[in-house]
Each structure stands twice: as structure tokens, then as C-alpha cells.
N, CA, C and O atoms as a GROMACS GRO file, in nm:
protein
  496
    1UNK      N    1   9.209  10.804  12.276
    1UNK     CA    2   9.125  10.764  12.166
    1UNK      C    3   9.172  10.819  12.031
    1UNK      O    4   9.103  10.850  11.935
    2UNK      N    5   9.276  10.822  12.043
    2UNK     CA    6   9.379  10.918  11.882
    2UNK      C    7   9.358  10.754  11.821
    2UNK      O    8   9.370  10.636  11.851
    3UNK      N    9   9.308  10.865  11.693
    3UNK     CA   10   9.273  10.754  11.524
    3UNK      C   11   9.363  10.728  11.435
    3UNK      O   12   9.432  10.690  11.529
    4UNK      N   13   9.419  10.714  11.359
    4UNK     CA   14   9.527  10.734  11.255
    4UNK      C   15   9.470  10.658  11.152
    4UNK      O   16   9.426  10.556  11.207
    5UNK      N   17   9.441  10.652  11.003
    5UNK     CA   18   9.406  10.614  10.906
    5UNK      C   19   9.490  10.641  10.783
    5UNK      O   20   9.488  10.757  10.740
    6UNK      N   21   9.548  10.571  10.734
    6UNK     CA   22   9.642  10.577  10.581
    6UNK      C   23   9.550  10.549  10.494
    6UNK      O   24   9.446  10.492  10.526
    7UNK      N   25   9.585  10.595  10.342
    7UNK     CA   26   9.528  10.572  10.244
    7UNK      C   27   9.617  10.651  10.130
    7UNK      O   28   9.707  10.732  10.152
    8UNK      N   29   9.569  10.608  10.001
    8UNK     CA   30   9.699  10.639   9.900
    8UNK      C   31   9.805  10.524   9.867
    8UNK      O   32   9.908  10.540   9.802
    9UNK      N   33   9.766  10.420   9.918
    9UNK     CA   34   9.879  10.294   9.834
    9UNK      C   35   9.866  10.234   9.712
    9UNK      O   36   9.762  10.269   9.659
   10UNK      N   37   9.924  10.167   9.654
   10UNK     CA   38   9.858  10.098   9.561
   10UNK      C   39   9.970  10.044   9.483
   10UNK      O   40  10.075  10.037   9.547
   11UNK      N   41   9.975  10.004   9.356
   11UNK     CA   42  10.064   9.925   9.279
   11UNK      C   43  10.103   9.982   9.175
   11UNK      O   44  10.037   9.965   9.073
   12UNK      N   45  10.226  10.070   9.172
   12UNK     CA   46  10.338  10.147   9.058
   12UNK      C   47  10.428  10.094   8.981
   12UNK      O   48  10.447   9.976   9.011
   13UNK      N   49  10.481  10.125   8.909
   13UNK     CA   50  10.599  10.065   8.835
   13UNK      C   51  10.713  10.188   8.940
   13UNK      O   52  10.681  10.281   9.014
   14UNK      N   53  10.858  10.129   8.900
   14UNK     CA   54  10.953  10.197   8.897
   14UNK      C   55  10.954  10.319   8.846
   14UNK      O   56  10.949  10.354   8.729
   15UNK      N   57  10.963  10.409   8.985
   15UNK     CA   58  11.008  10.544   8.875
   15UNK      C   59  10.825  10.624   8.877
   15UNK      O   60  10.815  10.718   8.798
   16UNK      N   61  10.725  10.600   8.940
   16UNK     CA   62  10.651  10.655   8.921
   16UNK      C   63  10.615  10.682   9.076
   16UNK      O   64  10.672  10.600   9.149
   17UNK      N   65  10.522  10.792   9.157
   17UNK     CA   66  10.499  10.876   9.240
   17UNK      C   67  10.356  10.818   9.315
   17UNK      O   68  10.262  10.772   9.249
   18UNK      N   69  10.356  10.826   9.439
   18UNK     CA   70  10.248  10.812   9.489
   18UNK      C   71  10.247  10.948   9.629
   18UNK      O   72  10.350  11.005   9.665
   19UNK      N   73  10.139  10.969   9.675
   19UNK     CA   74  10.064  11.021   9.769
   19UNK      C   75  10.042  10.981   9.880
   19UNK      O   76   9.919  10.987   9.872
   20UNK      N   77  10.065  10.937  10.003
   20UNK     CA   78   9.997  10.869  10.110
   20UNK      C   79   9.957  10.955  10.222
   20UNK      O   80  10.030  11.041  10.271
   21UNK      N   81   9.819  10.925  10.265
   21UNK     CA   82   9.754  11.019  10.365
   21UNK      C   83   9.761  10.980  10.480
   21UNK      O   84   9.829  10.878  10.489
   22UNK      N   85   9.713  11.023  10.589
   22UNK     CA   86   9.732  10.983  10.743
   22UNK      C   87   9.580  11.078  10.797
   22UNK      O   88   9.575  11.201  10.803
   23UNK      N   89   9.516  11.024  10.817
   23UNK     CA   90   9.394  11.122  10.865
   23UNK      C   91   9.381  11.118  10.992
   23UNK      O   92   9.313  11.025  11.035
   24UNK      N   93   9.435  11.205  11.079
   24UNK     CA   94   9.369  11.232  11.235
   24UNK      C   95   9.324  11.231  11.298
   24UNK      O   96   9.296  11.350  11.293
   25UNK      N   97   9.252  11.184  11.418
   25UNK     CA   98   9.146  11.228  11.475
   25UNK      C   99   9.174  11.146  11.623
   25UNK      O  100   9.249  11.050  11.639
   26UNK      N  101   9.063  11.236  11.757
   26UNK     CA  102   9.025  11.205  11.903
   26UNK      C  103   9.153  11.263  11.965
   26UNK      O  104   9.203  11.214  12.067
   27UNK      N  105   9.203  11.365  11.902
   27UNK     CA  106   9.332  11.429  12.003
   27UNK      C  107   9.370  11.585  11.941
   27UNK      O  108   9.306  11.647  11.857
   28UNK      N  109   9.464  11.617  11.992
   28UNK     CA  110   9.496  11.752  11.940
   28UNK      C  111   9.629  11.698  11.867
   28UNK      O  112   9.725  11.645  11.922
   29UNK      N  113   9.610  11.725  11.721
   29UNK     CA  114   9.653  11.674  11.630
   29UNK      C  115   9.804  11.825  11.621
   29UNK      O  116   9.902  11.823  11.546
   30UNK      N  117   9.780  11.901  11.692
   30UNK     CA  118   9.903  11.974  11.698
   30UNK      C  119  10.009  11.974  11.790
   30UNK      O  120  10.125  12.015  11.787
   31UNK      N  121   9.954  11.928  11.855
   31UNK     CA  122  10.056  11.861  12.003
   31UNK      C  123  10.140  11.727  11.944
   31UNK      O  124  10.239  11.700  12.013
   32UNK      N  125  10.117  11.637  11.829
   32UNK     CA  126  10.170  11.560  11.816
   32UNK      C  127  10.280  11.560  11.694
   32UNK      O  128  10.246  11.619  11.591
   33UNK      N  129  10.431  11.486  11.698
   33UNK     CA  130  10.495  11.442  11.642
   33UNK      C  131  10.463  11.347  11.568
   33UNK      O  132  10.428  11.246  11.628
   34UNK      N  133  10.461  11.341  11.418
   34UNK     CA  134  10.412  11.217  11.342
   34UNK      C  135  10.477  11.211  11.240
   34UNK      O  136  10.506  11.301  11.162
   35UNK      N  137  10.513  11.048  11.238
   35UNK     CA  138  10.621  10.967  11.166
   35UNK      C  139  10.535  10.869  11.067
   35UNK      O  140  10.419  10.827  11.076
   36UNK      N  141  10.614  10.856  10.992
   36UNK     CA  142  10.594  10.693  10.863
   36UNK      C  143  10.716  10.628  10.902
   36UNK      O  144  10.834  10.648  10.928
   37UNK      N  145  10.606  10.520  10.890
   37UNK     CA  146  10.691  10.344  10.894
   37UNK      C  147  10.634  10.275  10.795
   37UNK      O  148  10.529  10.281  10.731
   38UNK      N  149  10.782  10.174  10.799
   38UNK     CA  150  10.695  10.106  10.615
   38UNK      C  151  10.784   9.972  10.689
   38UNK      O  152  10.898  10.001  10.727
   39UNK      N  153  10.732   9.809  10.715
   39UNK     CA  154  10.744   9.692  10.704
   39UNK      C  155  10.720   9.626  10.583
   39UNK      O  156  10.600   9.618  10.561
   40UNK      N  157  10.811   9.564  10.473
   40UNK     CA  158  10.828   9.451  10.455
   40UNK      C  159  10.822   9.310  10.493
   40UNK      O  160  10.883   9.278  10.594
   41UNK      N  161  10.759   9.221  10.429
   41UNK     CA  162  10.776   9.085  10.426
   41UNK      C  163  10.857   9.021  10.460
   41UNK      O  164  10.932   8.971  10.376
   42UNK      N  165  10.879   8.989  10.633
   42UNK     CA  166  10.978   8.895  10.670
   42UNK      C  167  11.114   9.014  10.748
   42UNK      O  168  11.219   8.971  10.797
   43UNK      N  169  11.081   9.143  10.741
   43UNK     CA  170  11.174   9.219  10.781
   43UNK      C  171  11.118   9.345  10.930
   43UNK      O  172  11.007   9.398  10.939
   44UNK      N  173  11.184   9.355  10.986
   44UNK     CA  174  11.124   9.462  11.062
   44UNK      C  175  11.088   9.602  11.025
   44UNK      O  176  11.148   9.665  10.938
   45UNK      N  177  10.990   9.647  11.093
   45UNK     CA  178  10.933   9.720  11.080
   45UNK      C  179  11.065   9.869  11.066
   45UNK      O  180  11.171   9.872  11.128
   46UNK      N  181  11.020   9.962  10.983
   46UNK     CA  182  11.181  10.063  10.939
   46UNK      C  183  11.116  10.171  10.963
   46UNK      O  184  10.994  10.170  10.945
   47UNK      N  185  11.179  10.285  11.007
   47UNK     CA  186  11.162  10.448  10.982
   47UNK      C  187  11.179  10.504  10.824
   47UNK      O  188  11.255  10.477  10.731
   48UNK      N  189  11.086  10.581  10.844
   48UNK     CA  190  11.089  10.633  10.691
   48UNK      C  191  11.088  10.811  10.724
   48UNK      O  192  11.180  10.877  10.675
   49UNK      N  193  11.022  10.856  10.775
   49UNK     CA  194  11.038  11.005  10.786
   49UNK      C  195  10.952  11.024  10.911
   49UNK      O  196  10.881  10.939  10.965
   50UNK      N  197  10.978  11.176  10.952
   50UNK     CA  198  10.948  11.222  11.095
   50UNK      C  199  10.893  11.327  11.015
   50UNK      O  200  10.907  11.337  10.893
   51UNK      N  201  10.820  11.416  11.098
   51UNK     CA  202  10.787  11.612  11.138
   51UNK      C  203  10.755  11.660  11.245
   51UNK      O  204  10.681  11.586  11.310
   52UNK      N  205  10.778  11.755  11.292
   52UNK     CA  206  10.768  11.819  11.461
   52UNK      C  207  10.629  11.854  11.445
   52UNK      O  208  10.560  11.834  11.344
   53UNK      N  209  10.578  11.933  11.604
   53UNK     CA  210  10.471  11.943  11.524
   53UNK      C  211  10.435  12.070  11.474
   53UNK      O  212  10.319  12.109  11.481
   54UNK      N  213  10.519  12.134  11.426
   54UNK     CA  214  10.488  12.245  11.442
   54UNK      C  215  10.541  12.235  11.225
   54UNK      O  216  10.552  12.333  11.151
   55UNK      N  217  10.553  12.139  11.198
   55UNK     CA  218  10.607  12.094  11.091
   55UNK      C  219  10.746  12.167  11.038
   55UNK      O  220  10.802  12.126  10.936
   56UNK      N  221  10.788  12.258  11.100
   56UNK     CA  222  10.963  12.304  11.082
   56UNK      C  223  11.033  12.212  11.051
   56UNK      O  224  11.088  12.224  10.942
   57UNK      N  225  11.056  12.098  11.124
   57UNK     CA  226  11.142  11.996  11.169
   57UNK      C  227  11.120  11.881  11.088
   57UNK      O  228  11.025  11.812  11.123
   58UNK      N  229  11.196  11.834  10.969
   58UNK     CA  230  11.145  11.715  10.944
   58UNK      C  231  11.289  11.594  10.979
   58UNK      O  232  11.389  11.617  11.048
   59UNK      N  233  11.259  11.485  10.914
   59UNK     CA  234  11.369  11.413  10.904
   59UNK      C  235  11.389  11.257  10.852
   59UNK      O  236  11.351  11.176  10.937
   60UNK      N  237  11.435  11.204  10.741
   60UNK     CA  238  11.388  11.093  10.667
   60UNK      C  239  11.536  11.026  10.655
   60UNK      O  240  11.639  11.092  10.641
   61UNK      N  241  11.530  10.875  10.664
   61UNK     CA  242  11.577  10.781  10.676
   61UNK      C  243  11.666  10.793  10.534
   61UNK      O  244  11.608  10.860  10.449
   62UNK      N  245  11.789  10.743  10.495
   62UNK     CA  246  11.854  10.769  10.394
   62UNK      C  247  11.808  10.708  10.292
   62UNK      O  248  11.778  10.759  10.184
   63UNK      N  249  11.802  10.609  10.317
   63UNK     CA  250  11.698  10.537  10.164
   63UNK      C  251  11.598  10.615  10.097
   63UNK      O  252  11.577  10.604   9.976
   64UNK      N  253  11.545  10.683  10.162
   64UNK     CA  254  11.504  10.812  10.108
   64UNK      C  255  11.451  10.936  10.069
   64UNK      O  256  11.343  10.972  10.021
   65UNK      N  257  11.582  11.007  10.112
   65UNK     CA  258  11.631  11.125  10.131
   65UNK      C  259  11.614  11.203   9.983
   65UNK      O  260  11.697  11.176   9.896
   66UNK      N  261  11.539  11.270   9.962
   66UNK     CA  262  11.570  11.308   9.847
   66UNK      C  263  11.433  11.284   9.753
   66UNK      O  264  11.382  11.361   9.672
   67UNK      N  265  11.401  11.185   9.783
   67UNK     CA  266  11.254  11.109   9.716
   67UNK      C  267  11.142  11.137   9.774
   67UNK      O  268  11.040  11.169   9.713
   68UNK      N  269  11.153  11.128   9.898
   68UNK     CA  270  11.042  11.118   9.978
   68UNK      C  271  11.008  11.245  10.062
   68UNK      O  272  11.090  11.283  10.145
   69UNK      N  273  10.887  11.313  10.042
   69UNK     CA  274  10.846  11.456  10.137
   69UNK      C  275  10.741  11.409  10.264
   69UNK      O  276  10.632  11.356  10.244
   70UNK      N  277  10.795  11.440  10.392
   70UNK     CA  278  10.648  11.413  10.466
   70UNK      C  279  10.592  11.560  10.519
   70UNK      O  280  10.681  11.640  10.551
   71UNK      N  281  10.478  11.598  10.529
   71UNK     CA  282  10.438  11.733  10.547
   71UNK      C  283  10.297  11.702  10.634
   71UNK      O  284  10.232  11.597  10.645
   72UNK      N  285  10.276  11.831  10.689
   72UNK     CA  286  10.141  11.779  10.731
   72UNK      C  287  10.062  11.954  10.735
   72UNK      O  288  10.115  12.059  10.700
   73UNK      N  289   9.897  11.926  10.798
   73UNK     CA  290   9.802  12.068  10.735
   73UNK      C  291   9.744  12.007  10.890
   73UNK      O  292   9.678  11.906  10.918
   74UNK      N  293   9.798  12.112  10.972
   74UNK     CA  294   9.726  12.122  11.156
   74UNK      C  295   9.593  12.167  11.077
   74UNK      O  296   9.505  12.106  11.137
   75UNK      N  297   9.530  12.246  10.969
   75UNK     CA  298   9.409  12.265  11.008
   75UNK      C  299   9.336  12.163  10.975
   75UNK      O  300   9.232  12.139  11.035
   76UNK      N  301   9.385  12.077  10.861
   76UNK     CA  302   9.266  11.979  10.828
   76UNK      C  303   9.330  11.821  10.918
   76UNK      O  304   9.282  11.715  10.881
   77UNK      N  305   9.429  11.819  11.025
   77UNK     CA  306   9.451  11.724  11.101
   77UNK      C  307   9.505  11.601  10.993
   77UNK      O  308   9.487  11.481  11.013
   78UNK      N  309   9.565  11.652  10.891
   78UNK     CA  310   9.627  11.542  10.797
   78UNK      C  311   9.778  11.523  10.770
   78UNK      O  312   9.828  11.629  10.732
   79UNK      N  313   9.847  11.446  10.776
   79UNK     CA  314  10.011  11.405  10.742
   79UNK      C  315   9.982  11.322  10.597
   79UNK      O  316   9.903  11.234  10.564
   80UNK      N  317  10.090  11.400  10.527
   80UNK     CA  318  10.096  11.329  10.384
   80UNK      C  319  10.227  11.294  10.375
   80UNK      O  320  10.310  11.364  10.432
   81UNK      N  321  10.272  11.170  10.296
   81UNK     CA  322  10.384  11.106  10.250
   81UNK      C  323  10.405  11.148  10.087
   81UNK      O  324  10.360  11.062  10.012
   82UNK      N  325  10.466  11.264  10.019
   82UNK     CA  326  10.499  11.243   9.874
   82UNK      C  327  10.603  11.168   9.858
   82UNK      O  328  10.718  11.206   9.881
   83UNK      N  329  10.572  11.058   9.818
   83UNK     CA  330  10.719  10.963   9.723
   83UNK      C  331  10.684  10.993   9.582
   83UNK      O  332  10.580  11.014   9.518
   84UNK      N  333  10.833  10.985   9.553
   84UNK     CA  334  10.888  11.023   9.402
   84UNK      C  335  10.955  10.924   9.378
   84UNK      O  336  10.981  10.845   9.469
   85UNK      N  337  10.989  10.908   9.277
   85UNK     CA  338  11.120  10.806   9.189
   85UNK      C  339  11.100  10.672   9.255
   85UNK      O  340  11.206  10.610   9.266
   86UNK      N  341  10.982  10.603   9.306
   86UNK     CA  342  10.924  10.463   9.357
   86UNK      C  343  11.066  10.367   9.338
   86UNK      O  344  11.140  10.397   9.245
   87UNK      N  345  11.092  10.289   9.398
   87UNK     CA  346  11.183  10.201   9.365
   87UNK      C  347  11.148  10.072   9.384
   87UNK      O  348  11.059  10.076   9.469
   88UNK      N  349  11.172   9.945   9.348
   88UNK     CA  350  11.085   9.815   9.417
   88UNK      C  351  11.118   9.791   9.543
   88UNK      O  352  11.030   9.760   9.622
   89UNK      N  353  11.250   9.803   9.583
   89UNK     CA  354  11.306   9.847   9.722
   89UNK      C  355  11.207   9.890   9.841
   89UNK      O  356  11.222   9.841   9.953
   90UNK      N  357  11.068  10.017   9.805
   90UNK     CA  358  11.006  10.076   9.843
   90UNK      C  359  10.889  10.019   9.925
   90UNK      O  360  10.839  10.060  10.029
   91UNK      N  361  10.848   9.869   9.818
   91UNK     CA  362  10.750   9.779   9.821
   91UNK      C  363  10.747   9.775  10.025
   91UNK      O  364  10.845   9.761  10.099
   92UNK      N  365  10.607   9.792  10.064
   92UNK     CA  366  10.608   9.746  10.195
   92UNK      C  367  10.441   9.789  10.234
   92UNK      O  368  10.359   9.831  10.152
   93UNK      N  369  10.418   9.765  10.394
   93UNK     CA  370  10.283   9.835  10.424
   93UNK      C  371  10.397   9.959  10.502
   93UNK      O  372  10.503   9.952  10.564
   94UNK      N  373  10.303  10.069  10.455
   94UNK     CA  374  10.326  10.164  10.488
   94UNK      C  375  10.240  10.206  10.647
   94UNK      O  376  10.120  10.186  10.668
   95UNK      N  377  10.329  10.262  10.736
   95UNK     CA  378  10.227  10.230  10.897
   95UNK      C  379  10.234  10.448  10.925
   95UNK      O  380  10.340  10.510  10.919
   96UNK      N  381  10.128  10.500  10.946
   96UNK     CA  382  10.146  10.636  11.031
   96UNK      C  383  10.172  10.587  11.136
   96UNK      O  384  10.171  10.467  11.165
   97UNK      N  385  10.204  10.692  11.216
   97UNK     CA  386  10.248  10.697  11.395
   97UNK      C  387  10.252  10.810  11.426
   97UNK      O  388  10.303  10.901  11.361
   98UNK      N  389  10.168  10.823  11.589
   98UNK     CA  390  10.162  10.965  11.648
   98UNK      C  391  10.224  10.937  11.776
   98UNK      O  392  10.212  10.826  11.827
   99UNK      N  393  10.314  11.066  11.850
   99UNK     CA  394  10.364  11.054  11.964
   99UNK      C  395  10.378  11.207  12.029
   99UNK      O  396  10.421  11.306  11.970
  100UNK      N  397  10.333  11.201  12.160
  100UNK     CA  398  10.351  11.375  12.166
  100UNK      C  399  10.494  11.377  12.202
  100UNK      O  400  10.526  11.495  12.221
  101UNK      N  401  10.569  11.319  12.215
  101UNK     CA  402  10.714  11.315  12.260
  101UNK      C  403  10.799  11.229  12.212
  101UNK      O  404  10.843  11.159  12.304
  102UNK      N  405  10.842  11.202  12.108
  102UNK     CA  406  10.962  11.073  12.069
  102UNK      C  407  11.072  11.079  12.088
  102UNK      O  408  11.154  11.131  12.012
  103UNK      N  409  11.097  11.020  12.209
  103UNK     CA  410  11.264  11.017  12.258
  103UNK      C  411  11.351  11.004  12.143
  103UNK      O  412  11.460  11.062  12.146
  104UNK      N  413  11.315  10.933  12.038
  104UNK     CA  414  11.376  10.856  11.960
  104UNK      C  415  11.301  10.868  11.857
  104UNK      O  416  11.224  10.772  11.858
  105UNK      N  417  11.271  10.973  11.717
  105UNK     CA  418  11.203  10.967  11.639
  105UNK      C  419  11.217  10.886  11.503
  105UNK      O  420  11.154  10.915  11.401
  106UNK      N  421  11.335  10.750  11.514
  106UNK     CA  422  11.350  10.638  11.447
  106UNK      C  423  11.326  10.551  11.480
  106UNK      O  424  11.336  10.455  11.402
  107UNK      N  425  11.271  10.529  11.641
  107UNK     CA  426  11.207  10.384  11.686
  107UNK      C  427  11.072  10.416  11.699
  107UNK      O  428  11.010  10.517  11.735
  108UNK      N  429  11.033  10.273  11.649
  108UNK     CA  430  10.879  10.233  11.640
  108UNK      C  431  10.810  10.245  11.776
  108UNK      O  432  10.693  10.269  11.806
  109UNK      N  433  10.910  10.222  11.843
  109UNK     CA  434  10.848  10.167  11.954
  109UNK      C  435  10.832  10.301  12.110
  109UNK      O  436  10.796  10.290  12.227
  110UNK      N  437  10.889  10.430  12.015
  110UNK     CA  438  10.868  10.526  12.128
  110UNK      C  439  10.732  10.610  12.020
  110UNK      O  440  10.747  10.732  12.018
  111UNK      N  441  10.668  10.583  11.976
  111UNK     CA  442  10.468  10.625  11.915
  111UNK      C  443  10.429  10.545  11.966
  111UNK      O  444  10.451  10.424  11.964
  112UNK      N  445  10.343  10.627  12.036
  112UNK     CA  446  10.215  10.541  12.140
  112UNK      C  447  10.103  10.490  12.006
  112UNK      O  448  10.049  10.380  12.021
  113UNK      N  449  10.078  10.552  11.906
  113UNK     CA  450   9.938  10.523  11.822
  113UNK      C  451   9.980  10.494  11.705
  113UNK      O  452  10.078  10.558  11.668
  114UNK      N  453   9.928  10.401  11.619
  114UNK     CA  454   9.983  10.357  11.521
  114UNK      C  455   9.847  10.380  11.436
  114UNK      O  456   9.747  10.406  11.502
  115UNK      N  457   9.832  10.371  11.261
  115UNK     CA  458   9.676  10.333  11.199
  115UNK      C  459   9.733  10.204  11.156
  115UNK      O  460   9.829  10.145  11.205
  116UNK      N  461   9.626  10.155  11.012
  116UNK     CA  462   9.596  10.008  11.006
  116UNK      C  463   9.743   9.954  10.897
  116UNK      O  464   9.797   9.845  10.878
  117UNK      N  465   9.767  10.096  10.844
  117UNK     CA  466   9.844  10.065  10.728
  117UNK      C  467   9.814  10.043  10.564
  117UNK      O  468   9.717   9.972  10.536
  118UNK      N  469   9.881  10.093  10.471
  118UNK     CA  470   9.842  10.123  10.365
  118UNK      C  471   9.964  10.031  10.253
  118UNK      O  472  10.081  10.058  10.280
  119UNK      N  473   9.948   9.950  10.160
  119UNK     CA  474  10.033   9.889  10.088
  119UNK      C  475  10.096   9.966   9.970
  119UNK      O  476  10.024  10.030   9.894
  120UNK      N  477  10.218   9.963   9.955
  120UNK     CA  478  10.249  10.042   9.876
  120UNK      C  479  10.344   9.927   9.796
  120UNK      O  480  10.449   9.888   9.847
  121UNK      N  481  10.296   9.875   9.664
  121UNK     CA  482  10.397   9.731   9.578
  121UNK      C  483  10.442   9.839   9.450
  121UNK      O  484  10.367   9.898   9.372
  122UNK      N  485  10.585   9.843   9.460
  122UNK     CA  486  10.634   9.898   9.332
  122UNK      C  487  10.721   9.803   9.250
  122UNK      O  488  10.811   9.746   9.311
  123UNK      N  489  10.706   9.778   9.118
  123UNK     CA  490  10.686   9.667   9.043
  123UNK      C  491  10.822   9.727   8.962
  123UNK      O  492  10.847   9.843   8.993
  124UNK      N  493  10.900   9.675   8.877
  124UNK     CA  494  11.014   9.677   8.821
  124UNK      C  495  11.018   9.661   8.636
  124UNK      O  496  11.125   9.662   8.576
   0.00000   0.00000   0.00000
């Protein structure tokens, strides 16, 4: 019964910063590995960043490396996405994902729990 909820999207220009949340809940939110995914229009669904759970461990997709922080707070059961330097490139729904084990912490398809997704349109 693990929840996942995003929030924090919305519509930026180039070059400006957003926030995205992931709110937790119906599991032990420290036992789990949790990733961002971001789909585009007409494209498959992409990896964007990982963290263990112990949050030591992170790891983000090259597009971006550098821009993008994922972090998370075991006490308040929350994963946050900081993006920086927005690009229109960026434009997509943004998806959380929880897995207590990801063989593969760039496929979608090894997170058992996904939330609803959060839009993130960066404008040029």
C-alpha cells in the first residue's frame, strides 16, 4: 500500500529553478531506493536521478548532471528533486518511484510503485 505523491511543477522560462516533492507513505520509507522519471510527449519514459536509501548514494542521468540534486529527509518520508538552469529540453511529467531493491536503478521497470506525476513545461 506504498503512496508516492509529486508536487512542485509548473511553467518556467529557461534558466530558472524549480523544487519537486515526492511525499511517502504505507511503507518504511527507509528501506526504500527512490528514483525520478520524467516522460515526454511521444517519447519513453527516461531516468533522471536515483538515491540509496540511506541517501549516501546518489546518481543522475547525464542530461543532468550538474543541474539537477535529488535528496531525500527519512524523517519527514520526503524525496526532493532541485533543478537548476531549467532547459526546454527538461519539459516533461515528472514520475517518483520506490523500489526496495533496483537491479537496475535506470530502468523504469525494476520500481514496483510509481505516484501520479507532476508537469514540469520550461518555456524558451
Amino acid at each position: 500500500q506504498v503512496q508516492l505523491v509529486e508536487s512542485g511543477g509548473g511553467l518556467v522560462q529557461a534558466g530558472a529553478s524549480l523544487r519537486l516533492t515526492c511525499a511517502f507513505s504505507g511503507g518504511s520509507f527507509s528501506g526504500y531506493a527512490m528514483a525520478w522519471f520524467r516522460q515526454a510527449p511521444g517519447k519513453e519514459r527516461e531516468f533522471v536521478a536515483s538515491i540509496s536509501v540511506s541517501g549516501a548514494n546518489t546518481f543522475y542521468a547525464d542530461s543532468v548532471k550538474g543541474r539537477f540534486t535529488i535528496s531525500r529527509d527519512n524523517v519527514k518520508n520526503t524525496v526532493y528533486l532541485q533543478m537548476n538552469s531549467l532547459k526546454p529540453e527538461d519539459t516533461a511529467v515528472y514520475y517518483c518511484a520506490a523500489d526496495t531493491n533496483p537491479h537496475d536503478r535506470t530502468r523504469s521497470g525494476d520500481y514496483e510503485y510509481w505516484g501520479q506525476g507532476t508537469q514540469v513545461t520550461v518555456s524558451s
